[in-house]
Short mmCIF file of C-alpha atoms in Angstrom, two decimals:
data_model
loop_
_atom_site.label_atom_id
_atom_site.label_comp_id
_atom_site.label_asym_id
_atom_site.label_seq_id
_atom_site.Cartn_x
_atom_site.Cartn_y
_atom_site.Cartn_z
CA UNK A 6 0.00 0.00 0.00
CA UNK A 7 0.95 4.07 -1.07
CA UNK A 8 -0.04 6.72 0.62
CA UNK A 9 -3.36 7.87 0.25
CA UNK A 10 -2.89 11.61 0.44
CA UNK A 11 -5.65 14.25 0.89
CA UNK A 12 -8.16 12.43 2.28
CA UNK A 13 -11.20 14.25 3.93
CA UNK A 14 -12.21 13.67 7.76
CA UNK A 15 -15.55 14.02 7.93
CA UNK A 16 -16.25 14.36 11.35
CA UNK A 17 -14.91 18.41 10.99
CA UNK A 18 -17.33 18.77 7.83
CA UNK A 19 -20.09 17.81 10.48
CA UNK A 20 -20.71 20.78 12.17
CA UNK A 21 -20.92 22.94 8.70
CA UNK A 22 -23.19 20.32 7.22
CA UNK A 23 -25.54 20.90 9.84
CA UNK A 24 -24.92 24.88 9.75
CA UNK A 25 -26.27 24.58 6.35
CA UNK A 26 -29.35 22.36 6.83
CA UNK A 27 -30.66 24.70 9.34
CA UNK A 28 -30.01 27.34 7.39
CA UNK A 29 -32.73 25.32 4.98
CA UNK A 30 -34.93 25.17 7.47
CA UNK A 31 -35.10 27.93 8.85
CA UNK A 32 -36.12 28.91 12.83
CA UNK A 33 -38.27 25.70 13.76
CA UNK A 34 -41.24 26.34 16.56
CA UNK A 35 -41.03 25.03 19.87
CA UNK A 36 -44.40 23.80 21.75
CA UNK A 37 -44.55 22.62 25.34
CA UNK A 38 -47.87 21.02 26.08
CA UNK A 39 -51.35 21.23 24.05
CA UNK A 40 -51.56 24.90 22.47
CA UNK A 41 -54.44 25.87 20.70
CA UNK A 42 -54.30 28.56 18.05
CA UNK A 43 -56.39 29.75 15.75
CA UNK A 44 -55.01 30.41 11.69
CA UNK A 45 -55.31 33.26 9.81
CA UNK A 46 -56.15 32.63 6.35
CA UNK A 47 -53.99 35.13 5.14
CA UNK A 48 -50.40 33.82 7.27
CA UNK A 49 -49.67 30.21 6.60
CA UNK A 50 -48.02 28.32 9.41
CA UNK A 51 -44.37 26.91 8.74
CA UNK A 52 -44.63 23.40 10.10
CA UNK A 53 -41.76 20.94 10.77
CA UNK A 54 -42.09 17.23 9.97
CA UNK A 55 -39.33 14.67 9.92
CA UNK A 56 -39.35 14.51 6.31
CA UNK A 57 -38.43 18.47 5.78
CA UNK A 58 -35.86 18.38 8.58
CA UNK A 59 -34.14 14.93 6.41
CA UNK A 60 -35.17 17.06 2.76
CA UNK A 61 -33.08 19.85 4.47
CA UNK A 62 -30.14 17.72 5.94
CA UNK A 63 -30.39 15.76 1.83
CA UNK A 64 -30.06 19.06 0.35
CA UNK A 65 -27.25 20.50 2.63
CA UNK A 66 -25.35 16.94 2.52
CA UNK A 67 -25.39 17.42 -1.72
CA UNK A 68 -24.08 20.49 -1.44
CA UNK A 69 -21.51 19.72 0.65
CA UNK A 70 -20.53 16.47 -1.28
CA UNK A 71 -18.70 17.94 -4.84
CA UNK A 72 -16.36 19.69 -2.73
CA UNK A 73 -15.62 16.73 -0.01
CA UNK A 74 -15.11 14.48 -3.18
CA UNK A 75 -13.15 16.94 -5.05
CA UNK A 76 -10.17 17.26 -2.64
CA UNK A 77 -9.68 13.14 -2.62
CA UNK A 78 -8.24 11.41 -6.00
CA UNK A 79 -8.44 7.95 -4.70
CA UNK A 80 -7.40 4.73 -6.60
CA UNK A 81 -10.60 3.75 -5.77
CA UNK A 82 -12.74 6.09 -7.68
CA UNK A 83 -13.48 6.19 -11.03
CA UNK A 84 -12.80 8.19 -13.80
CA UNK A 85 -14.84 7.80 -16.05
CA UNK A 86 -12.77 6.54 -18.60
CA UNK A 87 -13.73 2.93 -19.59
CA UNK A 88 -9.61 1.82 -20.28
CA UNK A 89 -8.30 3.48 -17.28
CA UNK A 90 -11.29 2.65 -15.09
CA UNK A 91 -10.56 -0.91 -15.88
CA UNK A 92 -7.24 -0.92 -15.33
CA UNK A 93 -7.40 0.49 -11.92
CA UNK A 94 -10.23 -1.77 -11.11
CA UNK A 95 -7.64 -4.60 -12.27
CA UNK A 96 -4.94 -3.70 -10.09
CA UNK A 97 -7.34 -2.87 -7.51
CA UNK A 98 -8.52 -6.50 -7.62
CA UNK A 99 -5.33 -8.00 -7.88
CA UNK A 100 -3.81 -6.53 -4.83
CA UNK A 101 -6.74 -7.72 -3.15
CA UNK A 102 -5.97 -10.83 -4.38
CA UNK A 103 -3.07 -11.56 -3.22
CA UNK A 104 -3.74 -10.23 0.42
CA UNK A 105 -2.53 -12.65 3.07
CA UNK A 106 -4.21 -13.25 6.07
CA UNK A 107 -2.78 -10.89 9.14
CA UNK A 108 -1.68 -8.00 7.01
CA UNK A 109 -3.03 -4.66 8.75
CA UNK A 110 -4.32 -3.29 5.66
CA UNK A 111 -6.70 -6.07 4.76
CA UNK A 112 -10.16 -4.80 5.07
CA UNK A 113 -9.65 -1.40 4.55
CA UNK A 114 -8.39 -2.22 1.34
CA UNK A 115 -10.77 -5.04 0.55
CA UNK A 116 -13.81 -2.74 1.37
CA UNK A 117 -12.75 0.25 -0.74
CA UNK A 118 -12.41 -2.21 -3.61
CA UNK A 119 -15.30 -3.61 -2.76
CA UNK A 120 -17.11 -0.33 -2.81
CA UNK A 121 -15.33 0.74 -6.31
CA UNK A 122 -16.49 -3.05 -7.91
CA UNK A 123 -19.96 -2.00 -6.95
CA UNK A 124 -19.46 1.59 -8.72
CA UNK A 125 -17.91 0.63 -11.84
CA UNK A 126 -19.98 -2.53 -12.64
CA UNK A 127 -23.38 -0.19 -11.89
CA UNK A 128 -21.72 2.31 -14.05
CA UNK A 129 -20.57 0.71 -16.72
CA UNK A 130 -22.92 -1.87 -17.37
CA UNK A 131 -25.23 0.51 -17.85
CA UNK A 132 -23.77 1.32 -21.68
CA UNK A 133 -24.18 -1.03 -24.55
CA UNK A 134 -21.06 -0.36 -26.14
CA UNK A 135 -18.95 -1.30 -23.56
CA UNK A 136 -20.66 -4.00 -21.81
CA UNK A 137 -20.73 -5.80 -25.14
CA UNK A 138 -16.95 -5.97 -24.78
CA UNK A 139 -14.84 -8.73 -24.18
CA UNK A 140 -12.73 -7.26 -21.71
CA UNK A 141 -15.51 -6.12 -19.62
CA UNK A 142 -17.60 -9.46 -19.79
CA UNK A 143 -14.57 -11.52 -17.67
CA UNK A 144 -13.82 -8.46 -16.14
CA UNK A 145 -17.27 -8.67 -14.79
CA UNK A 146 -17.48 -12.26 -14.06
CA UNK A 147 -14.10 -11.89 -12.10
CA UNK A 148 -15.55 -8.95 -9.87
CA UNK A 149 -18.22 -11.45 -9.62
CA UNK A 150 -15.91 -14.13 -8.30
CA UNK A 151 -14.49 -12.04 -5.96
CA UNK A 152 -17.14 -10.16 -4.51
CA UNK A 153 -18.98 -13.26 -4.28
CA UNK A 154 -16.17 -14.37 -1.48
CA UNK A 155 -16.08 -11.82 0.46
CA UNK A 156 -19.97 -11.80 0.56
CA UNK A 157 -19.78 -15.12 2.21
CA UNK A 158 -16.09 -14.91 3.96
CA UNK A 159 -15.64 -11.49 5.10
CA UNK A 160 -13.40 -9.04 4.38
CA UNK A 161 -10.67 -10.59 6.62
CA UNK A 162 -10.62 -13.84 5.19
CA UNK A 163 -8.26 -13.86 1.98
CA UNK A 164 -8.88 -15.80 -1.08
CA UNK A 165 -8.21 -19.29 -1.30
CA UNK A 166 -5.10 -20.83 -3.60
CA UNK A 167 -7.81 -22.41 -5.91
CA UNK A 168 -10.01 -19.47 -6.44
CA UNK A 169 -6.96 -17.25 -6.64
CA UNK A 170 -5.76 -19.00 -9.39
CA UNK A 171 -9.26 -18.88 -11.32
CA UNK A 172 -8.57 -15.38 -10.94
CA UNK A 173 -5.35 -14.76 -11.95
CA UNK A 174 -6.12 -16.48 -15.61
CA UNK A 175 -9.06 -14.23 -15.73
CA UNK A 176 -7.12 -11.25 -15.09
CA UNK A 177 -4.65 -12.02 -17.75
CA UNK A 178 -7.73 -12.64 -20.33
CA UNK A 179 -8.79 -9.05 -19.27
CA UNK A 180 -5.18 -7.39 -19.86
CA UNK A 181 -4.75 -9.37 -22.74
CA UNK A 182 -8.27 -7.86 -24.02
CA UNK A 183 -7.96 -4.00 -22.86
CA UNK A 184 -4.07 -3.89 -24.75
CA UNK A 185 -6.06 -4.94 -27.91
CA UNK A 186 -8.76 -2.62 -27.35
CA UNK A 187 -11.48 -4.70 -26.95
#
């Protein structure tokens, strides 16, 4: 494992994310005990449900999210970019791999490619032209494979020899694939 460089702690965006969902919101009422007013037709009462206090917290969490994302270029993001997307995803995978049980870094690195499977299989997918490809068919069966054990194992629990070695054929089908451009 590299460093990872920039990344955001979120705990210190916390107290501006909820700065700006009550600035959404706006004062909210406070009632102690039955009251019983009367309405004016022509001054509509703001009230407060739980689903304008989350709409508020929703909208203040979006705003805050381009610029949390933006300062973080992770390895385990995507680009955008079909080749290099796949690449990454590839050595991603790979490293993942060929974890060993004990080493410190083992789930953290297992659940961000986890997470980054997830993102570029619902992203990609998605478009005919490149899910017709033959580098993103195994590609997605081998994200299948591997997700698939740690679904049942864990994220601790590194891949067996025999699985391992399913994979490592696979990933050589996939490089072999991407360098010809298919």
């Amino acid at each position: 494992g590299g460093e990872r460089g920039n990344s955001v702690n979120y705990l210190e965006m916390l107290p501006a994310l909820l700065v700006s969902a009550a600035s959404f919101l706006g004062p909210l009422p406070v009632q102690q005990g039955p009251v019983v007013t009367q309405r004016r037709a022509s001054a509509p009462v703001a009230s407060v449900e739980r689903r304008g206090v989350l709409a508020g917290f929703a909208a203040a969490a979006l705003a805050a999210t381009p610029a949390a994302f933006a300062a973080t270029d992770s390895p385990y993001s995507l680009k955008k970019d079909y080749v290099v997307d796949a690449k990454n995803m590839l050595e991603n995978m790979k490293t993942a791999t060929e974890l060993q049980r004990g080493n410190p870094e083992m789930e953290t690195i297992v659940k961000s490619t986890r997470a980054e499977m997830n993102d570029f299989v619902a992203f990609y997918r998605r478009q005919p032209k490149i899910s017709g490809m033959p580098s993103f068919s195994t590609l997605y069966t081998a994200i299948n494979t591997l997700s698939g054990h740690y679904a049942s194992y864990g994220n601790k629990y590194p891949v067996p020899e025999k699985r391992r070695t399913r994979l490592a054929q696979q990933y050589k089908e996939i490089e072999r694939a991407l360098a010809r451009g298919k």
